[in-house]
């Protein structure tokens, strides 16, 4: 299947083999069950959050517009990877088509980058709400919010196109066995017989262009927020102002913490990188709705109203 020597290119490869997480055969069913339970919680948590935000008019604000989009993104990138990974756990073949691999990497990169920019937009939203409350309705109008989310998706789309263009322009004459449970650029580079210098430079440049501006927006926003909140005379006022930010800070810390864990893991330890990837792909989208529902009074009140209506209907 395309192992004809150095002259072959990627067009000779029709599929790849995903090694998956290496566990003893008797543990495959347990691993499948673990993925199934956590993915079920991802679906339940994020669909519930989207449903509450869409149906409750009290949550028709910029903050919850961004939160709803965050839930869509979390649900999407988890769904791009987890069902295929679960199928491969129980399968002997563990294959993914060339087109399927391209689509998986494209969508994964798209949603990962989009999430980083949406979290930066949420930090900017909190900055305007706390530091310039009189201008909030103008600065964070519905059209501005839509433009910020659309811009986040555009950045994700452009970076994903660049990533898959350089990744799948390589030759794969060396092997078609990807040592991961999904198609990611680093393990794909390892099975290429092409010079990967351009790939590494593009990946590094994209990382700098994505991480640097989003981190700067988040850090600068919170520097101004902390400075403004500390000037509030009453402790109750300070607590109320900070309470709208703690959930967002928790989600930001979780995202950048797990992503750092994935990409700073030594490349000579692929199994540890896979565990780190599970944290990002499954645990982060599972925990995000919990962080917002447990730490946010508006969401808790909305959930109570939904449960109360269901109770009355019975």
mmCIF file of C-alpha atoms in Angstrom:
data_model
loop_
_atom_site.group_PDB
_atom_site.id
_atom_site.type_symbol
_atom_site.label_atom_id
_atom_site.label_comp_id
_atom_site.label_asym_id
_atom_site.label_seq_id
_atom_site.Cartn_x
_atom_site.Cartn_y
_atom_site.Cartn_z
ATOM 1 C CA UNK A 1 0.000 0.000 0.000
ATOM 2 C CA UNK A 2 2.427 2.632 -1.192
ATOM 3 C CA UNK A 3 5.685 1.026 0.139
ATOM 4 C CA UNK A 4 7.599 1.279 -3.157
ATOM 5 C CA UNK A 5 10.556 3.380 -2.084
ATOM 6 C CA UNK A 6 11.510 6.999 -1.853
ATOM 7 C CA UNK A 7 9.785 8.032 -5.068
ATOM 8 C CA UNK A 8 6.273 7.283 -3.805
ATOM 9 C CA UNK A 9 4.137 10.158 -2.627
ATOM 10 C CA UNK A 10 1.091 10.483 -0.421
ATOM 11 C CA UNK A 11 -1.316 9.717 -3.290
ATOM 12 C CA UNK A 12 -0.166 6.035 -3.137
ATOM 13 C CA UNK A 13 -1.403 5.765 0.463
ATOM 14 C CA UNK A 14 -5.123 5.005 0.694
ATOM 15 C CA UNK A 15 -5.333 4.514 4.457
ATOM 16 C CA UNK A 16 -3.398 4.676 7.728
ATOM 17 C CA UNK A 17 -3.326 2.390 10.764
ATOM 18 C CA UNK A 18 -3.966 4.069 14.135
ATOM 19 C CA UNK A 19 -2.060 2.159 16.815
ATOM 20 C CA UNK A 20 -4.237 3.584 19.592
ATOM 21 C CA UNK A 21 -3.475 3.406 23.321
ATOM 22 C CA UNK A 22 -1.339 0.368 24.063
ATOM 23 C CA UNK A 23 -3.010 -1.738 26.755
ATOM 24 C CA UNK A 24 -3.230 -5.477 27.346
ATOM 25 C CA UNK A 25 -5.943 -7.145 25.177
ATOM 26 C CA UNK A 26 -8.033 -8.057 28.238
ATOM 27 C CA UNK A 27 -8.273 -4.330 29.096
ATOM 28 C CA UNK A 28 -9.700 -3.266 25.702
ATOM 29 C CA UNK A 29 -13.311 -3.601 26.870
ATOM 30 C CA UNK A 30 -12.559 -1.592 30.015
ATOM 31 C CA UNK A 31 -10.864 1.147 27.976
ATOM 32 C CA UNK A 32 -13.844 1.229 25.588
ATOM 33 C CA UNK A 33 -16.240 1.522 28.564
ATOM 34 C CA UNK A 34 -14.170 4.373 30.059
ATOM 35 C CA UNK A 35 -14.249 6.278 26.748
ATOM 36 C CA UNK A 36 -17.991 5.594 26.391
ATOM 37 C CA UNK A 37 -18.865 6.871 29.894
ATOM 38 C CA UNK A 38 -16.764 10.038 29.640
ATOM 39 C CA UNK A 39 -17.945 10.775 26.080
ATOM 40 C CA UNK A 40 -21.542 10.292 27.271
ATOM 41 C CA UNK A 41 -20.882 12.887 29.992
ATOM 42 C CA UNK A 42 -19.371 15.235 27.363
ATOM 43 C CA UNK A 43 -22.550 14.921 25.271
ATOM 44 C CA UNK A 44 -24.883 15.311 28.247
ATOM 45 C CA UNK A 45 -23.047 18.277 29.795
ATOM 46 C CA UNK A 46 -22.526 20.308 26.631
ATOM 47 C CA UNK A 47 -25.934 19.600 25.061
ATOM 48 C CA UNK A 48 -27.578 20.544 28.384
ATOM 49 C CA UNK A 49 -25.581 23.774 28.517
ATOM 50 C CA UNK A 50 -26.505 24.645 24.911
ATOM 51 C CA UNK A 51 -30.175 23.817 25.587
ATOM 52 C CA UNK A 52 -30.329 25.964 28.742
ATOM 53 C CA UNK A 53 -28.643 28.941 27.044
ATOM 54 C CA UNK A 54 -30.864 28.739 23.937
ATOM 55 C CA UNK A 55 -34.176 28.316 25.807
ATOM 56 C CA UNK A 56 -33.731 30.667 28.802
ATOM 57 C CA UNK A 57 -34.261 34.333 27.798
ATOM 58 C CA UNK A 58 -32.445 35.488 30.955
ATOM 59 C CA UNK A 59 -29.229 34.049 29.500
ATOM 60 C CA UNK A 60 -29.531 36.045 26.274
ATOM 61 C CA UNK A 61 -26.334 38.001 26.994
ATOM 62 C CA UNK A 62 -22.889 38.144 25.318
ATOM 63 C CA UNK A 63 -21.242 36.042 28.025
ATOM 64 C CA UNK A 64 -23.679 33.158 27.501
ATOM 65 C CA UNK A 65 -23.561 33.563 23.718
ATOM 66 C CA UNK A 66 -19.810 32.863 23.934
ATOM 67 C CA UNK A 67 -20.387 30.073 26.467
ATOM 68 C CA UNK A 68 -22.897 28.403 24.133
ATOM 69 C CA UNK A 69 -20.363 28.531 21.316
ATOM 70 C CA UNK A 70 -17.705 27.117 23.636
ATOM 71 C CA UNK A 71 -19.977 24.138 24.350
ATOM 72 C CA UNK A 72 -20.527 23.603 20.599
ATOM 73 C CA UNK A 73 -16.748 23.643 20.037
ATOM 74 C CA UNK A 74 -16.026 21.259 22.945
ATOM 75 C CA UNK A 75 -18.703 18.868 21.718
ATOM 76 C CA UNK A 76 -17.424 19.066 18.138
ATOM 77 C CA UNK A 77 -13.711 18.364 18.607
ATOM 78 C CA UNK A 78 -14.481 15.533 21.008
ATOM 79 C CA UNK A 79 -16.908 14.008 18.478
ATOM 80 C CA UNK A 80 -14.366 14.339 15.654
ATOM 81 C CA UNK A 81 -12.007 11.949 17.498
ATOM 82 C CA UNK A 82 -13.695 9.843 20.193
ATOM 83 C CA UNK A 83 -16.231 7.708 18.198
ATOM 84 C CA UNK A 84 -13.507 6.595 15.745
ATOM 85 C CA UNK A 85 -11.082 5.919 18.614
ATOM 86 C CA UNK A 86 -13.750 3.820 20.378
ATOM 87 C CA UNK A 87 -14.452 1.824 17.199
ATOM 88 C CA UNK A 88 -10.724 1.135 16.779
ATOM 89 C CA UNK A 89 -10.379 -0.098 20.374
ATOM 90 C CA UNK A 90 -12.685 -3.011 19.530
ATOM 91 C CA UNK A 91 -11.463 -3.466 15.946
ATOM 92 C CA UNK A 92 -8.613 -5.664 14.723
ATOM 93 C CA UNK A 93 -7.883 -3.496 11.663
ATOM 94 C CA UNK A 94 -7.683 -0.067 13.360
ATOM 95 C CA UNK A 95 -7.572 1.710 9.999
ATOM 96 C CA UNK A 96 -8.616 5.188 8.932
ATOM 97 C CA UNK A 97 -8.882 6.223 5.291
ATOM 98 C CA UNK A 98 -6.518 8.852 3.903
ATOM 99 C CA UNK A 99 -9.478 11.250 3.390
ATOM 100 C CA UNK A 100 -10.757 10.454 6.902
ATOM 101 C CA UNK A 101 -7.354 11.253 8.385
ATOM 102 C CA UNK A 102 -7.201 14.576 6.513
ATOM 103 C CA UNK A 103 -10.742 15.463 7.664
ATOM 104 C CA UNK A 104 -9.998 14.480 11.278
ATOM 105 C CA UNK A 105 -6.831 16.594 11.498
ATOM 106 C CA UNK A 106 -8.525 19.527 9.759
ATOM 107 C CA UNK A 107 -11.567 19.546 12.082
ATOM 108 C CA UNK A 108 -9.516 18.899 15.218
ATOM 109 C CA UNK A 109 -7.175 21.815 14.421
ATOM 110 C CA UNK A 110 -10.129 24.017 13.419
ATOM 111 C CA UNK A 111 -11.977 23.576 16.717
ATOM 112 C CA UNK A 112 -8.832 23.709 18.864
ATOM 113 C CA UNK A 113 -7.732 27.061 17.397
ATOM 114 C CA UNK A 114 -11.294 28.440 17.407
ATOM 115 C CA UNK A 115 -11.625 27.619 21.114
ATOM 116 C CA UNK A 116 -8.454 29.592 21.939
ATOM 117 C CA UNK A 117 -9.824 32.701 20.188
ATOM 118 C CA UNK A 118 -13.328 32.331 21.701
ATOM 119 C CA UNK A 119 -11.770 32.186 25.194
ATOM 120 C CA UNK A 120 -9.853 35.395 24.366
ATOM 121 C CA UNK A 121 -13.147 37.003 23.241
ATOM 122 C CA UNK A 122 -14.729 35.936 26.546
ATOM 123 C CA UNK A 123 -11.876 37.616 28.463
ATOM 124 C CA UNK A 124 -12.451 40.805 26.457
ATOM 125 C CA UNK A 125 -16.193 40.556 27.252
ATOM 126 C CA UNK A 126 -15.450 40.370 31.010
ATOM 127 C CA UNK A 127 -13.002 43.303 30.673
ATOM 128 C CA UNK A 128 -15.670 45.535 29.064
ATOM 129 C CA UNK A 129 -18.367 44.387 31.535
ATOM 130 C CA UNK A 130 -16.270 45.230 34.607
ATOM 131 C CA UNK A 131 -14.022 48.077 33.443
ATOM 132 C CA UNK A 132 -16.420 49.915 31.075
ATOM 133 C CA UNK A 133 -19.941 48.895 32.155
ATOM 134 C CA UNK A 134 -21.602 52.026 30.700
ATOM 135 C CA UNK A 135 -20.293 51.164 27.225
ATOM 136 C CA UNK A 136 -20.996 47.435 27.527
ATOM 137 C CA UNK A 137 -24.194 47.335 25.447
ATOM 138 C CA UNK A 138 -22.450 49.234 22.623
ATOM 139 C CA UNK A 139 -19.041 47.517 22.711
ATOM 140 C CA UNK A 140 -20.539 44.021 23.069
ATOM 141 C CA UNK A 141 -23.601 44.307 20.834
ATOM 142 C CA UNK A 142 -25.028 41.193 19.189
ATOM 143 C CA UNK A 143 -23.320 42.014 15.886
ATOM 144 C CA UNK A 144 -19.932 42.469 17.622
ATOM 145 C CA UNK A 145 -20.307 39.107 19.391
ATOM 146 C CA UNK A 146 -21.187 37.363 16.112
ATOM 147 C CA UNK A 147 -18.187 39.004 14.411
ATOM 148 C CA UNK A 148 -15.851 37.860 17.217
ATOM 149 C CA UNK A 149 -17.060 34.255 16.980
ATOM 150 C CA UNK A 150 -16.987 34.315 13.156
ATOM 151 C CA UNK A 151 -13.446 35.732 13.299
ATOM 152 C CA UNK A 152 -12.450 32.924 15.699
ATOM 153 C CA UNK A 153 -13.738 30.312 13.251
ATOM 154 C CA UNK A 154 -11.988 32.075 10.361
ATOM 155 C CA UNK A 155 -8.653 31.953 12.227
ATOM 156 C CA UNK A 156 -9.263 28.267 12.936
ATOM 157 C CA UNK A 157 -10.130 27.567 9.293
ATOM 158 C CA UNK A 158 -7.046 29.367 7.901
ATOM 159 C CA UNK A 159 -4.645 27.690 10.343
ATOM 160 C CA UNK A 160 -6.203 24.254 9.685
ATOM 161 C CA UNK A 161 -5.873 24.662 5.909
ATOM 162 C CA UNK A 162 -2.188 25.567 6.337
ATOM 163 C CA UNK A 163 -1.620 22.664 8.746
ATOM 164 C CA UNK A 164 -3.147 19.954 6.548
ATOM 165 C CA UNK A 165 -1.555 21.414 3.398
ATOM 166 C CA UNK A 166 1.986 20.978 4.733
ATOM 167 C CA UNK A 167 1.233 17.731 6.613
ATOM 168 C CA UNK A 168 -0.322 15.832 3.715
ATOM 169 C CA UNK A 169 2.029 17.157 1.045
ATOM 170 C CA UNK A 170 4.688 14.861 2.552
ATOM 171 C CA UNK A 171 5.577 11.412 1.196
ATOM 172 C CA UNK A 172 4.642 8.367 3.259
ATOM 173 C CA UNK A 173 6.916 5.688 1.828
ATOM 174 C CA UNK A 174 8.390 4.773 5.212
ATOM 175 C CA UNK A 175 5.219 3.551 6.943
ATOM 176 C CA UNK A 176 1.478 4.084 7.246
ATOM 177 C CA UNK A 177 1.290 3.199 10.974
ATOM 178 C CA UNK A 178 0.455 6.284 13.099
ATOM 179 C CA UNK A 179 1.433 5.796 16.746
ATOM 180 C CA UNK A 180 -1.608 7.579 18.187
ATOM 181 C CA UNK A 181 -5.371 7.086 18.539
ATOM 182 C CA UNK A 182 -6.183 9.921 16.117
ATOM 183 C CA UNK A 183 -4.539 11.779 13.241
ATOM 184 C CA UNK A 184 -2.271 14.479 14.688
ATOM 185 C CA UNK A 185 0.504 16.304 12.845
ATOM 186 C CA UNK A 186 3.435 15.180 15.055
ATOM 187 C CA UNK A 187 2.938 11.390 14.773
ATOM 188 C CA UNK A 188 2.131 11.788 11.053
ATOM 189 C CA UNK A 189 5.456 13.612 10.531
ATOM 190 C CA UNK A 190 7.279 10.671 12.138
ATOM 191 C CA UNK A 191 6.116 8.225 9.443
ATOM 192 C CA UNK A 192 7.077 10.502 6.547
ATOM 193 C CA UNK A 193 10.204 10.016 4.464
ATOM 194 C CA UNK A 194 10.154 13.709 3.456
ATOM 195 C CA UNK A 195 12.155 16.526 4.991
ATOM 196 C CA UNK A 196 9.904 17.830 7.804
ATOM 197 C CA UNK A 197 11.728 21.142 8.388
ATOM 198 C CA UNK A 198 9.021 23.211 6.622
ATOM 199 C CA UNK A 199 6.301 21.350 8.537
ATOM 200 C CA UNK A 200 7.964 22.077 11.868
ATOM 201 C CA UNK A 201 8.437 25.752 10.972
ATOM 202 C CA UNK A 202 4.783 26.126 9.871
ATOM 203 C CA UNK A 203 3.547 24.381 13.044
ATOM 204 C CA UNK A 204 5.780 26.556 15.247
ATOM 205 C CA UNK A 205 4.720 29.762 13.439
ATOM 206 C CA UNK A 206 1.032 28.861 13.770
ATOM 207 C CA UNK A 207 1.471 28.088 17.477
ATOM 208 C CA UNK A 208 3.124 31.496 18.055
ATOM 209 C CA UNK A 209 0.480 33.359 15.997
ATOM 210 C CA UNK A 210 -2.366 31.613 17.869
ATOM 211 C CA UNK A 211 -1.087 31.331 21.432
ATOM 212 C CA UNK A 212 0.693 34.689 21.753
ATOM 213 C CA UNK A 213 -2.209 37.052 20.845
ATOM 214 C CA UNK A 214 -4.828 35.022 22.738
ATOM 215 C CA UNK A 215 -2.688 34.816 25.879
ATOM 216 C CA UNK A 216 -1.871 38.549 25.654
ATOM 217 C CA UNK A 217 -5.601 39.464 25.358
ATOM 218 C CA UNK A 218 -6.485 37.229 28.325
ATOM 219 C CA UNK A 219 -3.625 38.410 30.565
ATOM 220 C CA UNK A 220 -4.046 42.127 29.762
ATOM 221 C CA UNK A 221 -7.843 41.893 30.215
ATOM 222 C CA UNK A 222 -7.438 40.325 33.651
ATOM 223 C CA UNK A 223 -4.768 42.830 34.690
ATOM 224 C CA UNK A 224 -7.289 45.620 34.065
ATOM 225 C CA UNK A 225 -10.102 43.592 35.682
ATOM 226 C CA UNK A 226 -8.112 42.974 38.881
ATOM 227 C CA UNK A 227 -7.035 46.634 39.012
ATOM 228 C CA UNK A 228 -10.667 47.796 38.627
ATOM 229 C CA UNK A 229 -12.142 45.293 41.096
ATOM 230 C CA UNK A 230 -9.623 46.175 43.811
ATOM 231 C CA UNK A 231 -10.865 49.777 43.637
ATOM 232 C CA UNK A 232 -14.439 48.681 44.530
ATOM 233 C CA UNK A 233 -14.956 49.797 48.154
ATOM 234 C CA UNK A 234 -17.248 46.995 49.375
ATOM 235 C CA UNK A 235 -16.057 43.396 49.765
ATOM 236 C CA UNK A 236 -19.465 42.196 48.502
ATOM 237 C CA UNK A 237 -19.029 44.241 45.322
ATOM 238 C CA UNK A 238 -15.541 42.825 44.771
ATOM 239 C CA UNK A 239 -16.782 39.279 45.329
ATOM 240 C CA UNK A 240 -19.646 39.745 42.865
ATOM 241 C CA UNK A 241 -17.324 41.178 40.199
ATOM 242 C CA UNK A 242 -14.778 38.383 40.600
ATOM 243 C CA UNK A 243 -17.491 35.680 40.587
ATOM 244 C CA UNK A 244 -18.224 36.371 36.905
ATOM 245 C CA UNK A 245 -14.555 35.721 36.061
ATOM 246 C CA UNK A 246 -13.632 32.650 38.103
ATOM 247 C CA UNK A 247 -15.404 30.182 35.776
ATOM 248 C CA UNK A 248 -13.703 31.637 32.714
ATOM 249 C CA UNK A 249 -10.296 31.561 34.415
ATOM 250 C CA UNK A 250 -10.911 27.932 35.375
ATOM 251 C CA UNK A 251 -11.705 26.964 31.771
ATOM 252 C CA UNK A 252 -8.694 28.920 30.414
ATOM 253 C CA UNK A 253 -6.367 27.234 32.932
ATOM 254 C CA UNK A 254 -7.794 23.809 32.071
ATOM 255 C CA UNK A 255 -7.418 24.355 28.314
ATOM 256 C CA UNK A 256 -3.871 25.743 28.315
ATOM 257 C CA UNK A 257 -2.790 23.313 31.033
ATOM 258 C CA UNK A 258 -3.909 20.214 29.099
ATOM 259 C CA UNK A 259 -2.655 21.532 25.726
ATOM 260 C CA UNK A 260 0.747 22.268 27.299
ATOM 261 C CA UNK A 261 0.725 18.749 28.766
ATOM 262 C CA UNK A 262 0.080 17.317 25.273
ATOM 263 C CA UNK A 263 2.655 19.304 23.315
ATOM 264 C CA UNK A 264 5.400 19.616 25.950
ATOM 265 C CA UNK A 265 5.438 15.862 26.593
ATOM 266 C CA UNK A 266 8.774 14.415 25.355
ATOM 267 C CA UNK A 267 8.353 13.019 21.815
ATOM 268 C CA UNK A 268 10.213 9.848 22.845
ATOM 269 C CA UNK A 269 7.321 8.991 25.196
ATOM 270 C CA UNK A 270 4.323 8.498 22.869
ATOM 271 C CA UNK A 271 2.200 6.689 25.479
ATOM 272 C CA UNK A 272 2.406 9.635 27.894
ATOM 273 C CA UNK A 273 1.440 11.963 25.024
ATOM 274 C CA UNK A 274 -1.618 9.787 24.352
ATOM 275 C CA UNK A 275 -2.673 10.038 28.015
ATOM 276 C CA UNK A 276 -2.205 13.822 27.810
ATOM 277 C CA UNK A 277 -4.349 13.876 24.645
ATOM 278 C CA UNK A 278 -7.122 11.952 26.439
ATOM 279 C CA UNK A 279 -7.100 14.682 29.125
ATOM 280 C CA UNK A 280 -7.564 17.370 26.465
ATOM 281 C CA UNK A 281 -10.028 15.559 24.169
ATOM 282 C CA UNK A 282 -12.251 13.975 26.836
ATOM 283 C CA UNK A 283 -11.732 15.517 30.264
ATOM 284 C CA UNK A 284 -11.606 19.182 29.211
ATOM 285 C CA UNK A 285 -14.970 19.157 27.337
ATOM 286 C CA UNK A 286 -16.466 17.088 30.175
ATOM 287 C CA UNK A 287 -15.313 19.505 32.902
ATOM 288 C CA UNK A 288 -16.058 22.835 31.153
ATOM 289 C CA UNK A 289 -19.882 22.632 31.573
ATOM 290 C CA UNK A 290 -19.391 21.518 35.193
ATOM 291 C CA UNK A 291 -17.118 24.483 35.925
ATOM 292 C CA UNK A 292 -19.689 26.926 34.513
ATOM 293 C CA UNK A 293 -22.726 25.262 36.067
ATOM 294 C CA UNK A 294 -21.209 24.872 39.544
ATOM 295 C CA UNK A 295 -19.556 28.286 39.714
ATOM 296 C CA UNK A 296 -22.199 30.390 37.973
ATOM 297 C CA UNK A 297 -25.386 31.481 39.763
ATOM 298 C CA UNK A 298 -27.270 32.343 36.535
ATOM 299 C CA UNK A 299 -26.667 28.883 35.057
ATOM 300 C CA UNK A 300 -27.619 27.160 38.336
ATOM 301 C CA UNK A 301 -30.836 29.193 38.521
ATOM 302 C CA UNK A 302 -31.641 28.375 34.877
ATOM 303 C CA UNK A 303 -31.089 24.660 35.553
ATOM 304 C CA UNK A 304 -33.378 24.836 38.591
ATOM 305 C CA UNK A 305 -36.110 26.471 36.474
ATOM 306 C CA UNK A 306 -35.808 23.719 33.842
ATOM 307 C CA UNK A 307 -35.951 20.978 36.488
ATOM 308 C CA UNK A 308 -38.890 22.693 38.213
ATOM 309 C CA UNK A 309 -40.834 22.866 34.929
ATOM 310 C CA UNK A 310 -40.179 19.169 34.303
ATOM 311 C CA UNK A 311 -41.313 18.341 37.829
ATOM 312 C CA UNK A 312 -44.540 20.297 37.337
ATOM 313 C CA UNK A 313 -45.172 18.606 33.986
ATOM 314 C CA UNK A 314 -45.152 15.226 35.755
#
